[in-house]
Coordinates of N, CA and C in Angstrom, one line a residue:
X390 N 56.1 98.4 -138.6 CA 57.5 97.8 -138.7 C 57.8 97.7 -140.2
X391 N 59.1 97.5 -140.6 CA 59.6 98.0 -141.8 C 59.5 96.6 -142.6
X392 N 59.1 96.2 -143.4 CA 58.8 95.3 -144.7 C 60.3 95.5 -145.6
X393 N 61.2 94.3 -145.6 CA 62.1 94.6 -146.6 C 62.1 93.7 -147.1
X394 N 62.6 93.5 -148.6 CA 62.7 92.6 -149.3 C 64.0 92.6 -150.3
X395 N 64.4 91.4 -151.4 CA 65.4 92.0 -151.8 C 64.9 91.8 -153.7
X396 N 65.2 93.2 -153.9 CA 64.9 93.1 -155.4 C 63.5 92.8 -155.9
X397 N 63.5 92.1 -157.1 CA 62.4 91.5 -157.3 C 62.7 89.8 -157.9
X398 N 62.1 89.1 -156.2 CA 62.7 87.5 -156.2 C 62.4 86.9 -158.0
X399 N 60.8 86.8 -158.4 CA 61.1 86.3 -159.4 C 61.3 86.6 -160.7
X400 N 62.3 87.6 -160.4 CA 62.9 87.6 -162.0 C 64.7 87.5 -161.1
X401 N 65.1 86.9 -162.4 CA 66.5 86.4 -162.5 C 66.4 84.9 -162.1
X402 N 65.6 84.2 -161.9 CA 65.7 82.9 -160.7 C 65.8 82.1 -162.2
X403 N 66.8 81.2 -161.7 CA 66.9 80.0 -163.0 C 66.2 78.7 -162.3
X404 N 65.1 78.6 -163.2 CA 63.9 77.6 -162.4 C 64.2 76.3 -164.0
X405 N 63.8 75.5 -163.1 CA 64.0 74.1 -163.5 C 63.5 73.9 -165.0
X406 N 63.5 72.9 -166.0 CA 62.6 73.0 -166.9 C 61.4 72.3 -166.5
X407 N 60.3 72.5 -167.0 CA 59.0 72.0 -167.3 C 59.4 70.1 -167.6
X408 N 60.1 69.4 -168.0 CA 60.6 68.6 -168.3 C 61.1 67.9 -167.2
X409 N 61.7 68.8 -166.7 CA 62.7 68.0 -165.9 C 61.6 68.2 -164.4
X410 N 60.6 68.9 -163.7 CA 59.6 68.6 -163.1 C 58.7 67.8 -163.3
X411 N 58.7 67.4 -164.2 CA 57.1 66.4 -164.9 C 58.1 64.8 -164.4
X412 N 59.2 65.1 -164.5 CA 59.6 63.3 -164.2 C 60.1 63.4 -163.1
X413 N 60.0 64.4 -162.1 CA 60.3 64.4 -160.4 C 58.7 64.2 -160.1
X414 N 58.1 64.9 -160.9 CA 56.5 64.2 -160.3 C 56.4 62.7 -160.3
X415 N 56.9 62.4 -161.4 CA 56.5 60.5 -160.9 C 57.1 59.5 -160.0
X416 N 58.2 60.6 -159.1 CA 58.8 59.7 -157.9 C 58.1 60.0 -157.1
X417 N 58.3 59.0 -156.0 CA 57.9 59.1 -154.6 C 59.2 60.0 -153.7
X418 N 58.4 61.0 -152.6 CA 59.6 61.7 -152.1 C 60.8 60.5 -151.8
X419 N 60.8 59.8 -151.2 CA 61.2 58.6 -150.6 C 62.4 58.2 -151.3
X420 N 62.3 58.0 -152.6 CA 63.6 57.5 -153.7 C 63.7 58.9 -153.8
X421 N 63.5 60.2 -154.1 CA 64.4 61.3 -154.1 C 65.2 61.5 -152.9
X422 N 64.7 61.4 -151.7 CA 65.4 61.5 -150.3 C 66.8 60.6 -150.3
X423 N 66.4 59.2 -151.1 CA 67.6 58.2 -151.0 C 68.6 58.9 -151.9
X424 N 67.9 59.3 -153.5 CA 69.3 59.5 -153.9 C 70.3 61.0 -153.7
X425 N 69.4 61.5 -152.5 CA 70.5 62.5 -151.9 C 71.3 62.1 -150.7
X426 N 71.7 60.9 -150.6 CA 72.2 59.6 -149.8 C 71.1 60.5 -148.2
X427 N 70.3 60.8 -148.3 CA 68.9 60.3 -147.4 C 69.2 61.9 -146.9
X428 N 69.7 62.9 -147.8 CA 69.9 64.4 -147.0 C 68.9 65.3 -147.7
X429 N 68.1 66.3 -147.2 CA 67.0 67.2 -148.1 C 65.9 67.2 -148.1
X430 N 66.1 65.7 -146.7 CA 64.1 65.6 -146.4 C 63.8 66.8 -145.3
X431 N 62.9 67.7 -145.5 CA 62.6 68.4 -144.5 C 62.1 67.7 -142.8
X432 N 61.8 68.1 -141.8 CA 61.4 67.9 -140.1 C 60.1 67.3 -140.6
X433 N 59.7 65.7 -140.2 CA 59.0 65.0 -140.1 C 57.9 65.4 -140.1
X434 N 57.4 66.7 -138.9 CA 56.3 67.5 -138.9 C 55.9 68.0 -139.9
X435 N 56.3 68.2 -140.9 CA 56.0 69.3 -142.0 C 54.8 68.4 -143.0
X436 N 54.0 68.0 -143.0 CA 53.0 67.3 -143.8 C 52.0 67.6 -144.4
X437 N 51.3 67.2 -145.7 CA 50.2 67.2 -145.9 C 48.8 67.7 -145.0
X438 N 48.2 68.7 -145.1 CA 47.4 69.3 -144.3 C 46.2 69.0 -145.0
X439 N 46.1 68.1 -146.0 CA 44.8 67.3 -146.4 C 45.0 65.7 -147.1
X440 N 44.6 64.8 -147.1 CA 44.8 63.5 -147.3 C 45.1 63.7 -148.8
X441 N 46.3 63.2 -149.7 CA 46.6 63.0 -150.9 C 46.8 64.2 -151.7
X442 N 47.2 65.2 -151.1 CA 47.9 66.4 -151.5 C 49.5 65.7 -151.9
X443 N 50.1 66.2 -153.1 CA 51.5 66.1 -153.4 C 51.9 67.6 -154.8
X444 N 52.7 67.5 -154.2 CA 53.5 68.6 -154.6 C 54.9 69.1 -155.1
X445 N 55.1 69.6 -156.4 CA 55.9 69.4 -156.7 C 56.6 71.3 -157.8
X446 N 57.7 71.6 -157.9 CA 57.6 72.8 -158.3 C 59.1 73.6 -158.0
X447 N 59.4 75.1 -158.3 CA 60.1 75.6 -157.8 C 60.0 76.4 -156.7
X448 N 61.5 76.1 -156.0 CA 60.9 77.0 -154.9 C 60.9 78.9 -154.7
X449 N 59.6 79.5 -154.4 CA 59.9 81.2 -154.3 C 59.9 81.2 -152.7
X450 N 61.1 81.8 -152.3 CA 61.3 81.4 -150.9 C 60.7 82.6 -150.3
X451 N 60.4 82.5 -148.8 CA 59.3 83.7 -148.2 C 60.6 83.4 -146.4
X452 N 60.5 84.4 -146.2 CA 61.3 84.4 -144.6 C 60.4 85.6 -144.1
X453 N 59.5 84.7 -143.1 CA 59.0 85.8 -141.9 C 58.8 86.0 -140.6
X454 N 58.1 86.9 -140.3 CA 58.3 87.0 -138.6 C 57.4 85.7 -138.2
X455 N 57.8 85.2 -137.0 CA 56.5 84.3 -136.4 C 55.5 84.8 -136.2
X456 N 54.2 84.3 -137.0 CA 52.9 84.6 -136.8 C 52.4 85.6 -137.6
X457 N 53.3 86.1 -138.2 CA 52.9 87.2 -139.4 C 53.0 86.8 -141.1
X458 N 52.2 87.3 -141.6 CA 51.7 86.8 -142.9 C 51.9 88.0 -144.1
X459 N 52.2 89.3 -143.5 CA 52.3 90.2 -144.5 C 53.2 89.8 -146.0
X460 N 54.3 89.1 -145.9 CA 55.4 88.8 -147.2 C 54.4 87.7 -147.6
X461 N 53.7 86.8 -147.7 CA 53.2 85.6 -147.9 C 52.4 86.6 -148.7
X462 N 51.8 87.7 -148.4 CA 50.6 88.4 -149.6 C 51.9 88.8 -150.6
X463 N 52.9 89.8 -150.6 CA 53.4 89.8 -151.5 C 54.4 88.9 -152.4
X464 N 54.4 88.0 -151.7 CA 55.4 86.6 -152.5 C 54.1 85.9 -153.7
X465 N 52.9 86.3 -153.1 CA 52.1 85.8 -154.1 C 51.8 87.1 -155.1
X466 N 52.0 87.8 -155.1 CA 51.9 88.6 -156.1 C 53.3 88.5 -156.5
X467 N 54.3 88.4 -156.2 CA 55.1 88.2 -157.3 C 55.7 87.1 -158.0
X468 N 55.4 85.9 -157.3 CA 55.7 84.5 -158.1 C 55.4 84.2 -159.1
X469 N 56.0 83.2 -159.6 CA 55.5 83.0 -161.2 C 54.9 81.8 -161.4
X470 N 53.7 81.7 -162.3 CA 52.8 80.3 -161.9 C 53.6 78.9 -161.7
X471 N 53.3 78.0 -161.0 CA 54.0 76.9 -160.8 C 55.1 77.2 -160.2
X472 N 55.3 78.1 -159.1 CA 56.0 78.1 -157.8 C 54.9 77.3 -156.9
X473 N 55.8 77.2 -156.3 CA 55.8 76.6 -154.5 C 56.1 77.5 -153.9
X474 N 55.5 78.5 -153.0 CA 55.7 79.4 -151.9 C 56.1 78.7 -150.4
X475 N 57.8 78.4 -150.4 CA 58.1 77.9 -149.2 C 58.5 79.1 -147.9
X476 N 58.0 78.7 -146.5 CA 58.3 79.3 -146.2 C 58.6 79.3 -144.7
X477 N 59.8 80.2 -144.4 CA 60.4 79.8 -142.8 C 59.5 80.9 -141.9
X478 N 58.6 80.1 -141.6 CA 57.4 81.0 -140.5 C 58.3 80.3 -139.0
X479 N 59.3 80.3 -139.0 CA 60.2 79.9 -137.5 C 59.5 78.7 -137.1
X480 N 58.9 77.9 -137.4 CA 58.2 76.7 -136.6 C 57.2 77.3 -135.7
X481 N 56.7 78.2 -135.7 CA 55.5 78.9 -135.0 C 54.4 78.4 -135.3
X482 N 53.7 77.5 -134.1 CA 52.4 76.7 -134.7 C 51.3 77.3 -134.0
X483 N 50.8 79.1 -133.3 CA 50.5 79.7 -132.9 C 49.5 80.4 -133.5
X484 N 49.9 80.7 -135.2 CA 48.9 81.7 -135.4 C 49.1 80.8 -137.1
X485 N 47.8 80.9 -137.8 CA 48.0 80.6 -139.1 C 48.2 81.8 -139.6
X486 N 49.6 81.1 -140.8 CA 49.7 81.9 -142.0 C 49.6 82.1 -143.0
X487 N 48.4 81.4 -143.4 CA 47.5 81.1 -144.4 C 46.0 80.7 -143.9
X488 N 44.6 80.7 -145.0 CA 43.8 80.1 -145.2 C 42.9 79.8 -146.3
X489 N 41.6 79.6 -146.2 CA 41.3 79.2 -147.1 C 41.3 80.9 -148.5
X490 N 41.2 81.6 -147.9 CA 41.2 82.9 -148.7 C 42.4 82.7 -149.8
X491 N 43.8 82.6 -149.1 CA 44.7 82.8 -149.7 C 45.1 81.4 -150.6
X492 N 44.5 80.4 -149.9 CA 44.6 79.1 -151.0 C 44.0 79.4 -151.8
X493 N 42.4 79.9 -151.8 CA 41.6 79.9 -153.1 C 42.6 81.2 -154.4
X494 N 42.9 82.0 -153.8 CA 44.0 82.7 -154.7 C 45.1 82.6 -155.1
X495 N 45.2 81.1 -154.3 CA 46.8 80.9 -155.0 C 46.2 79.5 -156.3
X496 N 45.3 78.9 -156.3 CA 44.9 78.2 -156.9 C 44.8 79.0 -158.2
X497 N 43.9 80.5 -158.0 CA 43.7 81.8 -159.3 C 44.7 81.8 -159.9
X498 N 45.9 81.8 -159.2 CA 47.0 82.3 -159.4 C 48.1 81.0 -160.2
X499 N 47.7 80.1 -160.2 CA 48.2 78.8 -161.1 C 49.4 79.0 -160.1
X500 N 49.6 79.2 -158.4 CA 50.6 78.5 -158.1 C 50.7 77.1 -157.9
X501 N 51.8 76.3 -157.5 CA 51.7 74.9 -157.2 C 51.2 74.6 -156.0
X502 N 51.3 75.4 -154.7 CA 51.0 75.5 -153.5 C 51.9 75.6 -152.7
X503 N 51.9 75.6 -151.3 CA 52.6 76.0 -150.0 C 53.3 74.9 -149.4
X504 N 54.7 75.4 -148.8 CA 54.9 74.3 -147.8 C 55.5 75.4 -146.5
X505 N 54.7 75.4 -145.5 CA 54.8 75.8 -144.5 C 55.7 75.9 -143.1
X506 N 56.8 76.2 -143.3 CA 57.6 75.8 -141.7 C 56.9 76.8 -140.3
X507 N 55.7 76.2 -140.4 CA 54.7 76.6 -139.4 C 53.5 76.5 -139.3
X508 N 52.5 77.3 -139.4 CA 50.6 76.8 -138.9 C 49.9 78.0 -139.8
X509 N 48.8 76.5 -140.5 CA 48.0 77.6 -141.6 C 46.1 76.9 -141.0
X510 N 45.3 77.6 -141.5 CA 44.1 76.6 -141.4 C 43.3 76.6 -142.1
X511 N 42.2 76.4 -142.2 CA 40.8 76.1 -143.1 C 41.2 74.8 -143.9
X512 N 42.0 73.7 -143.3 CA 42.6 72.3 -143.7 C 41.2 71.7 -144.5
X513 N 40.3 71.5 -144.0 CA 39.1 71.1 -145.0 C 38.8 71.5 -146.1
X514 N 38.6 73.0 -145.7 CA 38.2 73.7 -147.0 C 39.6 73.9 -148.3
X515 N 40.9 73.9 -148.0 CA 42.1 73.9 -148.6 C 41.9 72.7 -149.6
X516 N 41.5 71.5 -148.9 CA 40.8 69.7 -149.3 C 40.3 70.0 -150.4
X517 N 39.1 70.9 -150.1 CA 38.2 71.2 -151.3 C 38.5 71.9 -152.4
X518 N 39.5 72.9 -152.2 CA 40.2 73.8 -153.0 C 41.2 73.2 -153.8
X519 N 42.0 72.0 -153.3 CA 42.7 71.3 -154.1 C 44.2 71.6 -154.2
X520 N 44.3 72.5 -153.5 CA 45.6 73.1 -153.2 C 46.2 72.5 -152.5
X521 N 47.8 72.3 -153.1 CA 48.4 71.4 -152.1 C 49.6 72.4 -150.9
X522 N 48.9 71.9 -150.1 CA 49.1 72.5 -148.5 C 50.3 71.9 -147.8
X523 N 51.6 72.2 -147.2 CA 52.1 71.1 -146.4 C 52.6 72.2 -145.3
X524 N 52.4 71.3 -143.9 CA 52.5 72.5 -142.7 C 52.8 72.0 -141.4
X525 N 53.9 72.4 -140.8 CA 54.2 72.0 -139.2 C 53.2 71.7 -138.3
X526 N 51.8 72.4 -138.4 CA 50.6 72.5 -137.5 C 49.2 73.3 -137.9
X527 N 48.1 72.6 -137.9 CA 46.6 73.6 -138.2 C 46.5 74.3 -136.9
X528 N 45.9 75.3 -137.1 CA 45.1 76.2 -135.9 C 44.4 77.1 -136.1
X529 N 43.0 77.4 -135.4 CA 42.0 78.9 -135.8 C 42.9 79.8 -135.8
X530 N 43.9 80.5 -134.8 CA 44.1 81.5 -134.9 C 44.9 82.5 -135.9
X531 N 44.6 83.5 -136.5 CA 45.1 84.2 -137.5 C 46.6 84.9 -137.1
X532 N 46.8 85.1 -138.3 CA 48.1 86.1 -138.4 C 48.0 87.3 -137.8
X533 N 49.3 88.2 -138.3 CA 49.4 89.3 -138.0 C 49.8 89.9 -139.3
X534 N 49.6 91.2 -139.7 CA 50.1 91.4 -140.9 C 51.2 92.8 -140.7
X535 N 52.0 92.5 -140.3 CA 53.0 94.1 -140.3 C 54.2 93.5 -140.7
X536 N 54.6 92.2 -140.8 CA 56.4 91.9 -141.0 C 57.2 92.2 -140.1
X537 N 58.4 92.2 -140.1 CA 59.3 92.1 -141.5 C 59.5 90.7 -142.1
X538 N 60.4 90.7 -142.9 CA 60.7 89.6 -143.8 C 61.2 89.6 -144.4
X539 N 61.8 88.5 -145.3 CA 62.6 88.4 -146.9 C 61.7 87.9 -147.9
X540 N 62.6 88.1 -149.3 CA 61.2 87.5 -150.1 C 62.9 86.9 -151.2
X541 N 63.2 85.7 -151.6 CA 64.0 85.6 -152.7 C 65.3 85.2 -152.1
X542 N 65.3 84.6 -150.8 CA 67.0 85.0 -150.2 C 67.2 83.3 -149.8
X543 N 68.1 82.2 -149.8 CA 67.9 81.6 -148.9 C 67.6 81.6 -147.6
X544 N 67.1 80.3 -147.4 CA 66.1 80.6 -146.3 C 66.1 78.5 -145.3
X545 N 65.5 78.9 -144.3 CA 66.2 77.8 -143.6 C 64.5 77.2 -143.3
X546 N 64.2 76.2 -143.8 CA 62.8 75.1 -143.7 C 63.1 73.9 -143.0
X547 N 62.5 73.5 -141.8 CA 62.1 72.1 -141.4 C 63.6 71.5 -141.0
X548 N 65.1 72.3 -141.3 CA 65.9 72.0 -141.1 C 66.6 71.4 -142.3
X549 N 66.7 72.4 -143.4 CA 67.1 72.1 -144.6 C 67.2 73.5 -145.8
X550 N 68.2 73.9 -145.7 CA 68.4 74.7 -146.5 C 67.6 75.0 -148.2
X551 N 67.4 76.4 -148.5 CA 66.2 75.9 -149.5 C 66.9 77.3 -150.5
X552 N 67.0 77.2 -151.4 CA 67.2 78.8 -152.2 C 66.1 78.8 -153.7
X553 N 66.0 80.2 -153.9 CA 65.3 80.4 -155.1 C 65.6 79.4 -156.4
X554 N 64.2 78.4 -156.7 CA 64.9 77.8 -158.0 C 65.2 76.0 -157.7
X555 N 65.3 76.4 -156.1 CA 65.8 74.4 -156.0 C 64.0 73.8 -156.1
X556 N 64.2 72.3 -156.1 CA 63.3 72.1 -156.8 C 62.4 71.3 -155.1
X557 N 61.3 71.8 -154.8 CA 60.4 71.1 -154.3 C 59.1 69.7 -154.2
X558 N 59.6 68.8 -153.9 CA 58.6 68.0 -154.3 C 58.1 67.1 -152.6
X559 N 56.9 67.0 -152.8 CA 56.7 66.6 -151.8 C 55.1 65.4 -151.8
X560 N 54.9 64.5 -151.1 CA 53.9 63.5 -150.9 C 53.6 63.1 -149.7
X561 N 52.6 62.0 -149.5 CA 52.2 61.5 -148.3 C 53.4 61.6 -146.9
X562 N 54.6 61.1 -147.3 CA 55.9 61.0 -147.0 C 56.2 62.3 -146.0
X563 N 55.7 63.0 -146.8 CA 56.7 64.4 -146.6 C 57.5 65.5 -147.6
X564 N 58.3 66.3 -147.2 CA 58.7 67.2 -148.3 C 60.5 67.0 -148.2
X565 N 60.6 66.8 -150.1 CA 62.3 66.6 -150.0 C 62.4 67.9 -150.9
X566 N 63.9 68.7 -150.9 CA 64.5 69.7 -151.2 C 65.7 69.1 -152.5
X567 N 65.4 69.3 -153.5 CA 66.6 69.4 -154.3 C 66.7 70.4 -154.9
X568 N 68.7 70.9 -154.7 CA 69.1 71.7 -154.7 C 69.1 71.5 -156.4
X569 N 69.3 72.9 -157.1 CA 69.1 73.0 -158.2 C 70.2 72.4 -159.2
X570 N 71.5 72.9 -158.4 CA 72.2 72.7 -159.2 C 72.8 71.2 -159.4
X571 N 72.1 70.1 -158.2 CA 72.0 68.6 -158.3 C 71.4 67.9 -158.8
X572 N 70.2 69.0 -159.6 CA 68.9 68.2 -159.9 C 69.0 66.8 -161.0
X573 N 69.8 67.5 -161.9 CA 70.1 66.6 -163.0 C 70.3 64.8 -162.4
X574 N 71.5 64.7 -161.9 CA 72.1 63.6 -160.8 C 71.5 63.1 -160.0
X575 N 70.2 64.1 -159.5 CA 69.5 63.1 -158.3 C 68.4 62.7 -159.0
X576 N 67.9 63.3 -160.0 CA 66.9 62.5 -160.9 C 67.1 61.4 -161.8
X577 N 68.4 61.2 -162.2 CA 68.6 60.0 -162.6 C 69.1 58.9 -161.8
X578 N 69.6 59.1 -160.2 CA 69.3 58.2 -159.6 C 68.4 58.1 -158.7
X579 N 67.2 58.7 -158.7 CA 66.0 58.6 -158.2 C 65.4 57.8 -159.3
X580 N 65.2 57.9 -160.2 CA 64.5 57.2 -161.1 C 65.1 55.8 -161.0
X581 N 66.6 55.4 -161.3 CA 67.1 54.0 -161.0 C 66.6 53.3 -159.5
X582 N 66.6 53.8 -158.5 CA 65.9 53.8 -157.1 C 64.5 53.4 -157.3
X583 N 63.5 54.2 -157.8 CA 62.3 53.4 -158.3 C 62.3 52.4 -159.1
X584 N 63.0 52.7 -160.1 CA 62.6 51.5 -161.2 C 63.8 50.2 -160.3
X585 N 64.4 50.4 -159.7 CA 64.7 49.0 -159.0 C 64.1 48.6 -158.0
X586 N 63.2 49.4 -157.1 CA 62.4 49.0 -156.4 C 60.8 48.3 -156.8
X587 N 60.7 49.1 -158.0 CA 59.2 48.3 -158.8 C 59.7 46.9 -158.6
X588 N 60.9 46.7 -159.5 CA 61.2 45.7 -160.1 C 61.2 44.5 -158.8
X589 N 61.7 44.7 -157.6 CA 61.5 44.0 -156.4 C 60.4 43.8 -156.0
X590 N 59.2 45.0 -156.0 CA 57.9 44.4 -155.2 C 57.3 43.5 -156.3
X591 N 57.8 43.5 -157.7 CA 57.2 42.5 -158.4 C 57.3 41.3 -158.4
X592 N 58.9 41.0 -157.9 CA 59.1 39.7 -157.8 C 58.7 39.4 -156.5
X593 N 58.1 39.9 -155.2 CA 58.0 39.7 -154.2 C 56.5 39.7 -154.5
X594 N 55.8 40.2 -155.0 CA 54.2 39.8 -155.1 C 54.3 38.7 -156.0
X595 N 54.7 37.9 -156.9 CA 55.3 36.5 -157.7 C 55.8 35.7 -156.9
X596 N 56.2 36.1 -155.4 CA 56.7 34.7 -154.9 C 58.3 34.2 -154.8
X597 N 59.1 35.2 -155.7 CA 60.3 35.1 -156.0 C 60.9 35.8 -155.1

């Protein structure tokens, strides 16, 4: 079957600054979810496939056939370190599209890690690898490697639109989507959202 893709996804992508990811890492998905008035949280299912995995990065988007893994090899050869390889595997929780192979080389590879709209496995050994995993479903059974697919194109995740470049961040919670060109806006009131919610559990552990 024919493998198509378009271009070469990462070059041209206007990816976030280094800056401006380092202070979406210190929220919780939860205040970024609110200050997109509660829109951009991915399908509840989509979670952490190891305890305290969080995640955060741009997104290099992957669109494939269900059950097939072929583009997921070449999205990793072409991303650029500190991507997130998101990807619309159709909600197919049948065959993994990933494992510990391709974690341990995406780790080589100074990606940020996976978020899966579908079923990857070797969830233990991923734990140990340290790679952060997030995924509709575990299961033994493997991929298929022939395609087709996209690699660079918008793409549809967990029920939430995602394009090259928006910013992924994700935790215990779950995974929220901001769009790139919001980023600025939702991070300063995501940050207000936190810092007024500290400010509440403190008076509530005080008594006040």
């Amino acid at each position: 079957m024919h493998t198509s893709t378009t271009g070469h996804p990462s070059s041209g992508v206007d990816r976030p600054s280094p800056e401006m990811l380092e202070r979406f890492a210190q929220l919780p998905a939860a205040n970024v979810g609110d200050a997109m008035d509660r829109l951009g949280a991915l399908d509840a299912r989509i979670k952490p496939v190891w305890p305290g995995a969080t995640i955060i990065g741009p997104a290099f988007t992957v669109w494939t056939r269900a059950g097939d893994n072929k583009l997921l090899h070449e999205a990793m050869r072409m991303a650029a370190p500190g991507d997130v390889l998101i990807v619309n595997g159709q909600g197919d929780e049948s065959r993994a599209l990933l494992g510990e192979l391709m974690a341990e080389r995406a780790k080589v590879l100074g990606l940020a890690g996976f978020v899966v709209d579908g079923a990857v496995r070797d969830a233990d050994i991923i734990g140990e690898i340290e790679l952060p995993v997030f995924a509709r479903a575990v299961t033994p059974a493997g991929p298929y490697k022939y395609g087709p697919g996209r690699l660079g194109s918008v793409i549809a995740v967990g029920g939430v639109a995602v394009a090259p470049g928006d910013i992924v961040l994700g935790d215990a919670d779950g995974v929220v989507i901001v769009p790139q060109q919001d980023a600025e806006h939702v991070l300063k009131a995501a940050e207000a959202k936190f810092a007024d919610e500290t400010a509440r559990r403190a008076e509530i552990k005080a008594g006040r």
